[in-house]
Structures are given as C-alpha cells and as structure tokens.
mmCIF file of C-alpha atoms in Angstrom:
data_model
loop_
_atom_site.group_PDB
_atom_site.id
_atom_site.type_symbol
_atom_site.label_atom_id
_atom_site.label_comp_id
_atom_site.label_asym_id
_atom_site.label_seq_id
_atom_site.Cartn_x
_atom_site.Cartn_y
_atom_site.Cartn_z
ATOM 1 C CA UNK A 247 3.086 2.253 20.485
ATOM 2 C CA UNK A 248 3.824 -0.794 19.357
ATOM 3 C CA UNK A 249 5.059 -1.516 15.101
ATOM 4 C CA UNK A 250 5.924 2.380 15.191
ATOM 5 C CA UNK A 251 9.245 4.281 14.143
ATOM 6 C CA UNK A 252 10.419 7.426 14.165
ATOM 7 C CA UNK A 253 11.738 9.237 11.225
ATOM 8 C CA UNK A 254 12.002 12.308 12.202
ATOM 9 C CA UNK A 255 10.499 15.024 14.365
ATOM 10 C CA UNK A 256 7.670 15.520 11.815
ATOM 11 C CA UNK A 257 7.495 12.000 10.547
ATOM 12 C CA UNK A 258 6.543 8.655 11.905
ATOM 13 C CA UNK A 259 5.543 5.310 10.082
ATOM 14 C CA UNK A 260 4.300 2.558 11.071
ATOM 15 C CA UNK A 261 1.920 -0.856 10.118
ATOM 16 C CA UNK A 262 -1.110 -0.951 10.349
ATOM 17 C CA UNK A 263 -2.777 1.104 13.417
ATOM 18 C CA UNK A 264 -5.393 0.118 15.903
ATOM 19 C CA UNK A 265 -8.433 2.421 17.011
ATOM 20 C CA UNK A 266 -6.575 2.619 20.574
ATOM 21 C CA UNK A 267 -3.041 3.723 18.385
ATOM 22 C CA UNK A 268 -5.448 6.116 16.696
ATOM 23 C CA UNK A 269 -5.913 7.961 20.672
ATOM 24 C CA UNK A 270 -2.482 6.988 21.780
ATOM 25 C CA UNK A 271 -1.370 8.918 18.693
ATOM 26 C CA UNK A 272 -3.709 11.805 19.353
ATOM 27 C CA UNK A 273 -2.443 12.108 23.060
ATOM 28 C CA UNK A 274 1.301 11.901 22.253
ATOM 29 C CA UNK A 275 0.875 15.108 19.853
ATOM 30 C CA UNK A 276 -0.238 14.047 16.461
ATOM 31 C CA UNK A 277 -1.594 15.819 14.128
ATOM 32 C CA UNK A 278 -2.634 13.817 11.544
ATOM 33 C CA UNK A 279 -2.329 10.126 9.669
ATOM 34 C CA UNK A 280 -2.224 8.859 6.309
ATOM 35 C CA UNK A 281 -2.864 5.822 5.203
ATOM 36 C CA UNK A 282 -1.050 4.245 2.322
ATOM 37 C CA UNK A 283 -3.481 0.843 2.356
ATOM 38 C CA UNK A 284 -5.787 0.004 -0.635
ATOM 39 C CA UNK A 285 -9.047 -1.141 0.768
ATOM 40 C CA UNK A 286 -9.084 -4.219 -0.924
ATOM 41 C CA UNK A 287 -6.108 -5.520 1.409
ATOM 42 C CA UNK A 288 -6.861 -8.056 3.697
ATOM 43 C CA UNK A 289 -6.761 -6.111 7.739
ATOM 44 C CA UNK A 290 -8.243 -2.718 5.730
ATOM 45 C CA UNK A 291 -10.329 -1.201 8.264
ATOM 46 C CA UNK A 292 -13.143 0.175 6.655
ATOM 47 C CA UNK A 293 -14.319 2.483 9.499
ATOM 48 C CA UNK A 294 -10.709 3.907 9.823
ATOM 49 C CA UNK A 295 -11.159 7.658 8.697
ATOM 50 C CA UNK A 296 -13.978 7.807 11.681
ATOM 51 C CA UNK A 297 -11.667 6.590 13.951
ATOM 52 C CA UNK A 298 -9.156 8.500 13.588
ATOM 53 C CA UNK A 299 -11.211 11.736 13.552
ATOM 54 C CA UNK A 300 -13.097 10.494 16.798
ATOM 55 C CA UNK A 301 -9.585 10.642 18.362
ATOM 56 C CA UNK A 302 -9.215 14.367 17.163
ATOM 57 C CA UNK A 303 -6.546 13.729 14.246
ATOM 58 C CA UNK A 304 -7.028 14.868 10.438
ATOM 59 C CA UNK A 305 -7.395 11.893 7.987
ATOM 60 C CA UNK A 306 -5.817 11.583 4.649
ATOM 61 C CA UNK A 307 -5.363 8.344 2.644
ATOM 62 C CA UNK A 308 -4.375 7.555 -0.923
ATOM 63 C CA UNK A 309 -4.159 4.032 -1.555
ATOM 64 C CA UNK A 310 -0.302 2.541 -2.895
ATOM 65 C CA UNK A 311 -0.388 -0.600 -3.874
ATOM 66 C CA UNK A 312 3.378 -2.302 -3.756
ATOM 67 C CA UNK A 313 3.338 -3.442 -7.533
ATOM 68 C CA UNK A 314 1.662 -0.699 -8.863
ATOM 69 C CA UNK A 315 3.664 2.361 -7.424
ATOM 70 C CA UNK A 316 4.141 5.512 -10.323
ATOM 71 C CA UNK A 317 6.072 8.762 -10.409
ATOM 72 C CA UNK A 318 2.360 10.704 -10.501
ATOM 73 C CA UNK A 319 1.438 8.548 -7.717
ATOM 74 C CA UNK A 320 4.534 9.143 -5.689
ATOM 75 C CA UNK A 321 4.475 12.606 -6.554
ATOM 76 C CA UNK A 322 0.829 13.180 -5.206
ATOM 77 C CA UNK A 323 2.176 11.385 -2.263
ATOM 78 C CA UNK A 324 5.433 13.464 -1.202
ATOM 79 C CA UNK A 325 2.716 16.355 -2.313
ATOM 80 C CA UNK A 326 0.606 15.226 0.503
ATOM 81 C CA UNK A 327 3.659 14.644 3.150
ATOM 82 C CA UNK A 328 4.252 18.652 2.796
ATOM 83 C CA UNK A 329 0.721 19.843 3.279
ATOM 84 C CA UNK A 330 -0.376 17.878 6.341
ATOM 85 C CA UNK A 331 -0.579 18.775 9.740
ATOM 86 C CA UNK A 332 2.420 17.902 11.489
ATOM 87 C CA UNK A 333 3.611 15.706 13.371
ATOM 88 C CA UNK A 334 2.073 12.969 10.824
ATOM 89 C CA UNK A 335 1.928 9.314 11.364
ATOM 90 C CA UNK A 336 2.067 7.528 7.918
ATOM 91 C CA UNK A 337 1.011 3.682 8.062
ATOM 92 C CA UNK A 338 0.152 1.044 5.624
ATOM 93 C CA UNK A 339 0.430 -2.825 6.254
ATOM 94 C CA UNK A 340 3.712 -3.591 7.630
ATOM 95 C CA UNK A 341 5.077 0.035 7.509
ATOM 96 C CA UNK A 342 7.535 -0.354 4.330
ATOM 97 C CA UNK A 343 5.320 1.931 2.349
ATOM 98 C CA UNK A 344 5.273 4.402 4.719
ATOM 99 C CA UNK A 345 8.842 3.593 4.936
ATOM 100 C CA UNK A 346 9.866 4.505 1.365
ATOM 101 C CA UNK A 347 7.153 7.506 1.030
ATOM 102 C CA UNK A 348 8.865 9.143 4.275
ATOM 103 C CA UNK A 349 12.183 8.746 3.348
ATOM 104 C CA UNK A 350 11.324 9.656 -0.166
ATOM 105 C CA UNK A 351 9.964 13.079 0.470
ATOM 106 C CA UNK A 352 12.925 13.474 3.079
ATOM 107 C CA UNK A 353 15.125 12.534 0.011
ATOM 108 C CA UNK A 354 13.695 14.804 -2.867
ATOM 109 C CA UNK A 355 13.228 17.722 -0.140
ATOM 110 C CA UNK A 356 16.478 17.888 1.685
ATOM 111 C CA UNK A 357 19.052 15.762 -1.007
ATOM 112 C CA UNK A 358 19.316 12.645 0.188
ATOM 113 C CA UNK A 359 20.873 10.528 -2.214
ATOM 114 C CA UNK A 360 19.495 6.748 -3.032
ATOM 115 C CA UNK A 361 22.221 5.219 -0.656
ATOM 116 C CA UNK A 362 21.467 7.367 2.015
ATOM 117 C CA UNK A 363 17.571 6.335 2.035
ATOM 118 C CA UNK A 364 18.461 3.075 1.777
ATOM 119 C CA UNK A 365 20.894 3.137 4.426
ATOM 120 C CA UNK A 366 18.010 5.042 6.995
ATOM 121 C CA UNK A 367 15.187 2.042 5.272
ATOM 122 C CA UNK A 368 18.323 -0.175 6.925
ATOM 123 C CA UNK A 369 17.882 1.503 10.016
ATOM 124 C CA UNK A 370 14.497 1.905 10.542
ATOM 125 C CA UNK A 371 14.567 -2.072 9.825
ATOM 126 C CA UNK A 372 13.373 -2.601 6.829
ATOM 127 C CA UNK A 373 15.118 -4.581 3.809
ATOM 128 C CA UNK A 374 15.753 -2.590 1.006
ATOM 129 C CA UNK A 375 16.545 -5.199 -1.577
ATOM 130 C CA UNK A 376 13.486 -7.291 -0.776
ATOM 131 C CA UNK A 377 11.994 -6.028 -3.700
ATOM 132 C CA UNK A 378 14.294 -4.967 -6.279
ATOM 133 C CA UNK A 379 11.640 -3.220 -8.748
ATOM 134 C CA UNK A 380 10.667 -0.888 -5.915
ATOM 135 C CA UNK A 381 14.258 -0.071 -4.757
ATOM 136 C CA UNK A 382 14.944 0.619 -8.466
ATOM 137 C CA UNK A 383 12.166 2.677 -8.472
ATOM 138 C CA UNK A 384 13.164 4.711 -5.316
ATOM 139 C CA UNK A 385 16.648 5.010 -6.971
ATOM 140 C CA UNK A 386 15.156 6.641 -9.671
ATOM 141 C CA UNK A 387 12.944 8.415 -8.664
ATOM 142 C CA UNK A 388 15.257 10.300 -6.460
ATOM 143 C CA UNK A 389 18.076 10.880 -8.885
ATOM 144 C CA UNK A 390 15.327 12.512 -11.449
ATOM 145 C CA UNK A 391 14.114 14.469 -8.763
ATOM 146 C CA UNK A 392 17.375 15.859 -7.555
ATOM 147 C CA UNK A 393 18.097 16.307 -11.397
ATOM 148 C CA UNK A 394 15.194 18.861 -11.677
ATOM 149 C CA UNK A 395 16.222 21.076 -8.875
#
C-alpha cells in the first residue's frame, strides 16, 4: 500500500486510505483502523466506517484536529491504541497524526523519551519541527507521563 509505514508489528500509520486500502488492509492481516480525521476536512470520506467494515475490519475514529490537540484528548487516544484489535492501521490526512499518536503511546507505554520519538517521527519521514506547538506538546506530554509512572 501506497502512503503507509510501519511502526511496529502492531502499529501502522498512514494518510488518508482508499476503500481498495480498506481490503488490501483486511487481506494483509488487519485488524482494525482508526481514523484521526475531523469530518469537516476537506478528502473526509463520509461513508468510511462502512467501508471499512464491508472489508471485515473494526472501525474506530476520534477526530484530532492539528491546532486543537489536548492531554484528555491524547489520553483518550493512546487509551484507544491499547484496546483495539491488533494489528491496527491508524490514518488521518497525511499520516503525521497518526504519526505522533503511534509513537506517543509507544513512548508513554514502553519509555521512550521525547528525542527518541522524534528521532523514529525522523525516520518514518516526517518533520518534527514543522510545527513547533505540537512538538512542544509531544515533549510534554511524554515527560509528564513518564513522571507519573
């Protein structure tokens, strides 16, 4: 599949999906997608949860828009990460989203520090100081989290 990256054996992101990723994803063993998109984005496809359920895959989405991201919100996220069926494929627009939300519940779960994350964002090709709010938010969000345990 095309705009897809693996982040580990349970976790893939990825942009946004087409209804033929939807069976491609079904046939190469997934379990189940989220979908970090607000409907209001432009490319939202409306018709998206029966499409992926046609294919035979367990749909989850809770919207995350890029300027509006909270610790609740995030939280709720990384909640959602651990409870689905896995493998999961986690999409949104252009896959940075699902980007930071994987490699946030990777972080908080297995104590990844802020430079590791954004070294594996690096790698998974992604620019980590495009947007300097969210990495700030990622940064500390993360070192709370770590703080707690």
């Amino acid at each position: 599949m095309d705009n897809v990256k693996k982040v580990n054996e349970e976790l893939t992101i990825a942009g946004q999906l087409t209804p033929e990723q939807f069976q491609q994803a079904a046939q190469e063993g997934f379990k189940s997608i989220l979908n970090l998109r607000s409907p209001l984005e432009q490319g939202f496809l409306s018709d998206e949860q029966q499409q992926v359920e046609a294919a035979g895959l367990e749909y989850f989405h809770i919207p995350v828009k890029p300027n509006a991201i909270s610790e609740e919100l995030t939280t709720g996220v990384l909640k959602q990460i651990d409870e689905l069926p896995k493998p999961t494929l986690i999409h949104c627009a252009a896959g940075m989203r699902a980007a930071t939300m994987a490699l946030m519940n990777l972080a908080t779960r297995q104590g990844l520090t802020p430079e590791q994350v954004f070294a594996r964002t690096t790698e998974l090709g992604f620019d980590s100081n495009a947007n300097p709010q969210l990495k700030q938010f990622i940064e500390d969000y993360i070192s709370g989290n770590q703080l707690k345990k």
